[in-house]
One Martini backbone bead per residue (centre of mass of N, CA, C, O) as a GRO file, in nm:
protein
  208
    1UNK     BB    1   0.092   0.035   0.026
    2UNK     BB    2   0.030   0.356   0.002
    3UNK     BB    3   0.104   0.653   0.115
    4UNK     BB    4  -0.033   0.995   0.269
    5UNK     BB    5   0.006   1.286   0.366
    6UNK     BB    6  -0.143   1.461   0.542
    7UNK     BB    7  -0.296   1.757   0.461
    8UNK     BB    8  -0.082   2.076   0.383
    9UNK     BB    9  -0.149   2.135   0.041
   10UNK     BB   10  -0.336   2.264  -0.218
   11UNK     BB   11  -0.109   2.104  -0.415
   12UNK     BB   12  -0.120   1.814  -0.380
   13UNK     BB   13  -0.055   1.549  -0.560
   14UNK     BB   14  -0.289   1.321  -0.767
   15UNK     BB   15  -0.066   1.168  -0.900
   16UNK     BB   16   0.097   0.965  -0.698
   17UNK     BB   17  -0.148   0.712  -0.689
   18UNK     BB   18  -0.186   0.603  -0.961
   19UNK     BB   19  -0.321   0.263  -0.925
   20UNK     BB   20  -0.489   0.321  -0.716
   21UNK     BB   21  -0.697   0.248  -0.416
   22UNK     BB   22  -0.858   0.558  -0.275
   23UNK     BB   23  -0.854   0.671   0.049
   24UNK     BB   24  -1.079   0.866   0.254
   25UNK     BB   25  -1.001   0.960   0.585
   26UNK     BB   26  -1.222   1.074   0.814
   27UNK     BB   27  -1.191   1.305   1.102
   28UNK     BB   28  -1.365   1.301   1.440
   29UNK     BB   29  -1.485   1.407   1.761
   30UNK     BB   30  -1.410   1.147   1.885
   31UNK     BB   31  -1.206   0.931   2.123
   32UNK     BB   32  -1.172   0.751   1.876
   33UNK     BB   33  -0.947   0.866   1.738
   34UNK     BB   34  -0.734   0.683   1.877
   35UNK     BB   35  -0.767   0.484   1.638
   36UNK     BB   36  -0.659   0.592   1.403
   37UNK     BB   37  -0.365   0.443   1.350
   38UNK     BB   38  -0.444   0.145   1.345
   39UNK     BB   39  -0.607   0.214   1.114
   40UNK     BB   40  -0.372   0.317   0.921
   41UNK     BB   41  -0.191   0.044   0.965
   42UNK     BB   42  -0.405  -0.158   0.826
   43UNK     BB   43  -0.439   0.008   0.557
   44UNK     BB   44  -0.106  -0.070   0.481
   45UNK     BB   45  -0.144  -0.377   0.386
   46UNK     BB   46  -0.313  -0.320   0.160
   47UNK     BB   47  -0.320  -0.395  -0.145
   48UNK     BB   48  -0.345  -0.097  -0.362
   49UNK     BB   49  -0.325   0.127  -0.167
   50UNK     BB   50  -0.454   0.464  -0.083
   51UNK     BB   51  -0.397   0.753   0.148
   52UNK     BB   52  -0.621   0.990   0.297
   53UNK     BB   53  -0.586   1.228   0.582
   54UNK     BB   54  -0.899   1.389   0.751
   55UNK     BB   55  -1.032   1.698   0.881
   56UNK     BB   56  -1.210   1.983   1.005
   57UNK     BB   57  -0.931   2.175   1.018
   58UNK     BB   58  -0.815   2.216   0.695
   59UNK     BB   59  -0.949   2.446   0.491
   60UNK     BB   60  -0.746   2.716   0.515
   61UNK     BB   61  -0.551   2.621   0.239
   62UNK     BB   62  -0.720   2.828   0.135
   63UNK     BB   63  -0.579   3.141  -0.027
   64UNK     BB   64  -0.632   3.176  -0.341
   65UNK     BB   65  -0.760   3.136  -0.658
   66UNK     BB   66  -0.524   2.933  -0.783
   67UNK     BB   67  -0.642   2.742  -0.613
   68UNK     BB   68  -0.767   2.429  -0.518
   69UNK     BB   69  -1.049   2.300  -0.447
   70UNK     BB   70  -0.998   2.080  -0.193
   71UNK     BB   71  -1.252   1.926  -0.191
   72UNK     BB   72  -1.277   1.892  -0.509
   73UNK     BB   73  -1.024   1.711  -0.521
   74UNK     BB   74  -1.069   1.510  -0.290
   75UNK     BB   75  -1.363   1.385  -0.437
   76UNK     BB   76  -1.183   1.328  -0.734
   77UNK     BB   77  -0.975   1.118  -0.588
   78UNK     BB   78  -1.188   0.924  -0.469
   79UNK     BB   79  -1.315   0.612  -0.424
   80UNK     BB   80  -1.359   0.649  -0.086
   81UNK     BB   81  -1.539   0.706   0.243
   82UNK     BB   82  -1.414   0.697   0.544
   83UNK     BB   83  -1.571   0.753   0.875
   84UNK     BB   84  -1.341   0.753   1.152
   85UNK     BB   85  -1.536   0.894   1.360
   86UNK     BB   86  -1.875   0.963   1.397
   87UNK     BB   87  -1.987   1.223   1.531
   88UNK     BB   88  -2.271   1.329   1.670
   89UNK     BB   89  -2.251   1.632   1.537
   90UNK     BB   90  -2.206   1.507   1.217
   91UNK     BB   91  -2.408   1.372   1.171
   92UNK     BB   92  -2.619   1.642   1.196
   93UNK     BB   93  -2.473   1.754   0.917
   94UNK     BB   94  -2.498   1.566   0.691
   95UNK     BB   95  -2.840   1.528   0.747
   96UNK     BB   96  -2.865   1.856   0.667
   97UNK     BB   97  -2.634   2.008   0.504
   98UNK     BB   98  -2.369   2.090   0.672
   99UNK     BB   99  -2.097   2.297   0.537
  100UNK     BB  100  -1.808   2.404   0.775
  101UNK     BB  101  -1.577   2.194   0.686
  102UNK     BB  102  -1.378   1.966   0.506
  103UNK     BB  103  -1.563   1.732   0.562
  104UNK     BB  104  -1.844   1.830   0.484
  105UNK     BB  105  -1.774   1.921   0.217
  106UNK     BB  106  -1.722   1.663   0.101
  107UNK     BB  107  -1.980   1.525   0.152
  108UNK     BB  108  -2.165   1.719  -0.021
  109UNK     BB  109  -1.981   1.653  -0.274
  110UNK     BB  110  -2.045   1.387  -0.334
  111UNK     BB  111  -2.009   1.097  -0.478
  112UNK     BB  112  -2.298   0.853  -0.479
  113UNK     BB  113  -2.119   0.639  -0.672
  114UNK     BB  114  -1.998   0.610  -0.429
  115UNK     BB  115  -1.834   0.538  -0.130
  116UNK     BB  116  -1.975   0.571   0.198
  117UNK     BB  117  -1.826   0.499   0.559
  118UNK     BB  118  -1.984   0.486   0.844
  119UNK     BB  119  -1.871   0.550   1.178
  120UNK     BB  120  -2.044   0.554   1.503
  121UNK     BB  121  -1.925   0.778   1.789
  122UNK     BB  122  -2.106   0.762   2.117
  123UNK     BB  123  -2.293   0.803   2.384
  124UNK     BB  124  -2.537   0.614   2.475
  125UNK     BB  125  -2.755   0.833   2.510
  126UNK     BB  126  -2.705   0.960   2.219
  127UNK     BB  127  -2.773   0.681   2.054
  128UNK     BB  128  -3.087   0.690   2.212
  129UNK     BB  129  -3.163   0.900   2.056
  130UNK     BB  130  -3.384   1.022   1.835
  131UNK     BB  131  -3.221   1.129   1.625
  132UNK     BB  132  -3.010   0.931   1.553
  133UNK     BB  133  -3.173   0.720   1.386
  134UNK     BB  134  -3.273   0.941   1.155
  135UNK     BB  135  -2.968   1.022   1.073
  136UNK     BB  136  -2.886   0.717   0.977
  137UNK     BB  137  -3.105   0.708   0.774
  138UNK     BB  138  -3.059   0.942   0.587
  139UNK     BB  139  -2.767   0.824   0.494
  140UNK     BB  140  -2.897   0.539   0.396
  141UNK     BB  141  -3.051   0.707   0.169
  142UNK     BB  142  -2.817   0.812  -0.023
  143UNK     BB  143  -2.617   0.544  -0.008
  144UNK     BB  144  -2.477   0.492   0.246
  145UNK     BB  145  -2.251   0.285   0.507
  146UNK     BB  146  -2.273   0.165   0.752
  147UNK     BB  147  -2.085   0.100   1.071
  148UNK     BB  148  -2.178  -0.055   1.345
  149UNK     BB  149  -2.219  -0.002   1.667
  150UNK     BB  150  -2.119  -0.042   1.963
  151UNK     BB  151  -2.108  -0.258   2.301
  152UNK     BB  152  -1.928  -0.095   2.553
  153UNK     BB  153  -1.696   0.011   2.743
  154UNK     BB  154  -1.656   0.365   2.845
  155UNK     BB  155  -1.466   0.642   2.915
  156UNK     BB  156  -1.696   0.727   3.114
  157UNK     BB  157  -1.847   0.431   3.202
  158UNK     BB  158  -2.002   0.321   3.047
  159UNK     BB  159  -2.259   0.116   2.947
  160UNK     BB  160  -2.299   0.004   2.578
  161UNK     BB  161  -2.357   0.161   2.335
  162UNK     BB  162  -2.118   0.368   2.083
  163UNK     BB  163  -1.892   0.228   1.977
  164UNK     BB  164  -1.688   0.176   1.797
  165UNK     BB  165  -1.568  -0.018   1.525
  166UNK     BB  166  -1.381  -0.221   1.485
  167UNK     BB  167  -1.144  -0.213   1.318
  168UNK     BB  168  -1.132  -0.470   1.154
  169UNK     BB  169  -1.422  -0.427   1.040
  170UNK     BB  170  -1.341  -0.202   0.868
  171UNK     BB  171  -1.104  -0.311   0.722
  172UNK     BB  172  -1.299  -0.543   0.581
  173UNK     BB  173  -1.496  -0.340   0.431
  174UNK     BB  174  -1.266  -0.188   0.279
  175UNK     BB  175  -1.171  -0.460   0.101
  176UNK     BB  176  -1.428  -0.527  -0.041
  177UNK     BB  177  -1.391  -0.316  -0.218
  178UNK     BB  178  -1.131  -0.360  -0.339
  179UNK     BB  179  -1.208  -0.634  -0.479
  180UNK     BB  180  -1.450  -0.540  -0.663
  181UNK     BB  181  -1.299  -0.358  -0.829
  182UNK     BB  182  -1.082  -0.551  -0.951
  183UNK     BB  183  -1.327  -0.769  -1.071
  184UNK     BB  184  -1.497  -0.478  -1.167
  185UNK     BB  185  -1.329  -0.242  -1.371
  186UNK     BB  186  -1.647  -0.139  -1.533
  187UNK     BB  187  -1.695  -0.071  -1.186
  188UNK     BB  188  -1.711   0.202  -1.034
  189UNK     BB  189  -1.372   0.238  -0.897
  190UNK     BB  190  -1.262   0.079  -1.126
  191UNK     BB  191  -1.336   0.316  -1.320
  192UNK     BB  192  -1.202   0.540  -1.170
  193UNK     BB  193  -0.940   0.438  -1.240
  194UNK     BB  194  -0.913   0.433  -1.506
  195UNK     BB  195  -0.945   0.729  -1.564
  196UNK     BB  196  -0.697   0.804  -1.397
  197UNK     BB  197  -0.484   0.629  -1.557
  198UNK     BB  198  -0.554   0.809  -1.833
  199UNK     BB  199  -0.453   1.077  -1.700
  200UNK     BB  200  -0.188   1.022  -1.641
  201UNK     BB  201  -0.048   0.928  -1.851
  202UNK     BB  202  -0.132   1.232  -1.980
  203UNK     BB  203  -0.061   1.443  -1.789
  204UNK     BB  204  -0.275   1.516  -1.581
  205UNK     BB  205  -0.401   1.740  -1.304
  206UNK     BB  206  -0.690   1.611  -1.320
  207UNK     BB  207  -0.970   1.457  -1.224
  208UNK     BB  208  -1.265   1.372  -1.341
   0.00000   0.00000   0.00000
């Protein structure tokens, strides 16, 4: 697998990648967030992927007009979105269409016709909060894929539902996406990988 910098420069080459599946991970505030090396240590495991994390921290990046615009750059280099952790905050703007952060404006911007994989991670209260429901709906009506929190104790002290899943959870589910491709090139991420490639070859600078 290909590593790429957490993204510190709104010039970085998308052409780095070409030729591999491509993995865009968000990350959002919730304390499940001690997990992200874990888990881009095993998705680093994954032969043919590349990847970049992103928080909600980076927008500031763009800086004059001849600069290209962050999120639709990442928008279009990415053949999958995983979110991990999804904490609840970010969960009610994505389901309301609120794009504050450069996470949200990815989300907001995203091609529908790629997956997007969230992982939810919140104290048991907020996961049973009526409104939390809805809002998990919201996003699997877009045709986003949930990967479902568990039940375990918390670091708060409770005991309940609402934490993030197993790393090896998300990263098998990352796996099945990589390997449909592969089997699939004239589907989904296959396909945009192939016009990828095609535009590498041919040393453009954007993908379509």
């Amino acid at each position: 697998m290909q590593a790429e910098s957490p993204v510190t420069s709104p010039t970085f080459d998308l052409l780095d990648s070409c030729g591999t599946f491509r993995v865009l991970v968000g990350v959002t505030g919730s304390v499940a967030a001690l997990k992200v090396p874990l888990l881009v240590s095993q998705l680093l495991e994954l032969p043919g992927v590349s990847f970049i994390l992103i928080t909600m921290e980076d927008r500031g990046l763009w800086r004059q007009r001849s600069d290209p615009v962050l999120h639709i750059e990442l928008r279009r280099w990415a053949d999958l979105l995983v979110i991990a952790p999804l904490d609840a905050n970010t969960l009610g703007k994505i389901a309301s269409g609120i794009c504050d952060n450069l996470l949200t404006c990815v989300v907001r911007a995203w091609d529908t016709s790629r997956p997007l994989l969230f992982c939810p991670a919140m104290n048991t209260a907020m996961w049973h909060h009526p409104i939390t429901s809805r809002q998990v709906d919201i996003l699997k009506e877009f045709g986003y894929v949930e990967i479902p929190c568990i039940a375990k104790k918390l670091v708060c002290g409770d005991q309940g539902k609402g934490a993030m899943a197993e790393v090896s959870t998300i990263v098998d589910v990352v796996k099945q996406y990589v390997q449909k491709a592969a089997e699939s090139p004239q589907e989904g991420a296959g396909a945009v990988r192939k016009e990828q490639a095609r535009c590498c070859e041919e040393g453009a600078g954007q993908v379509p």
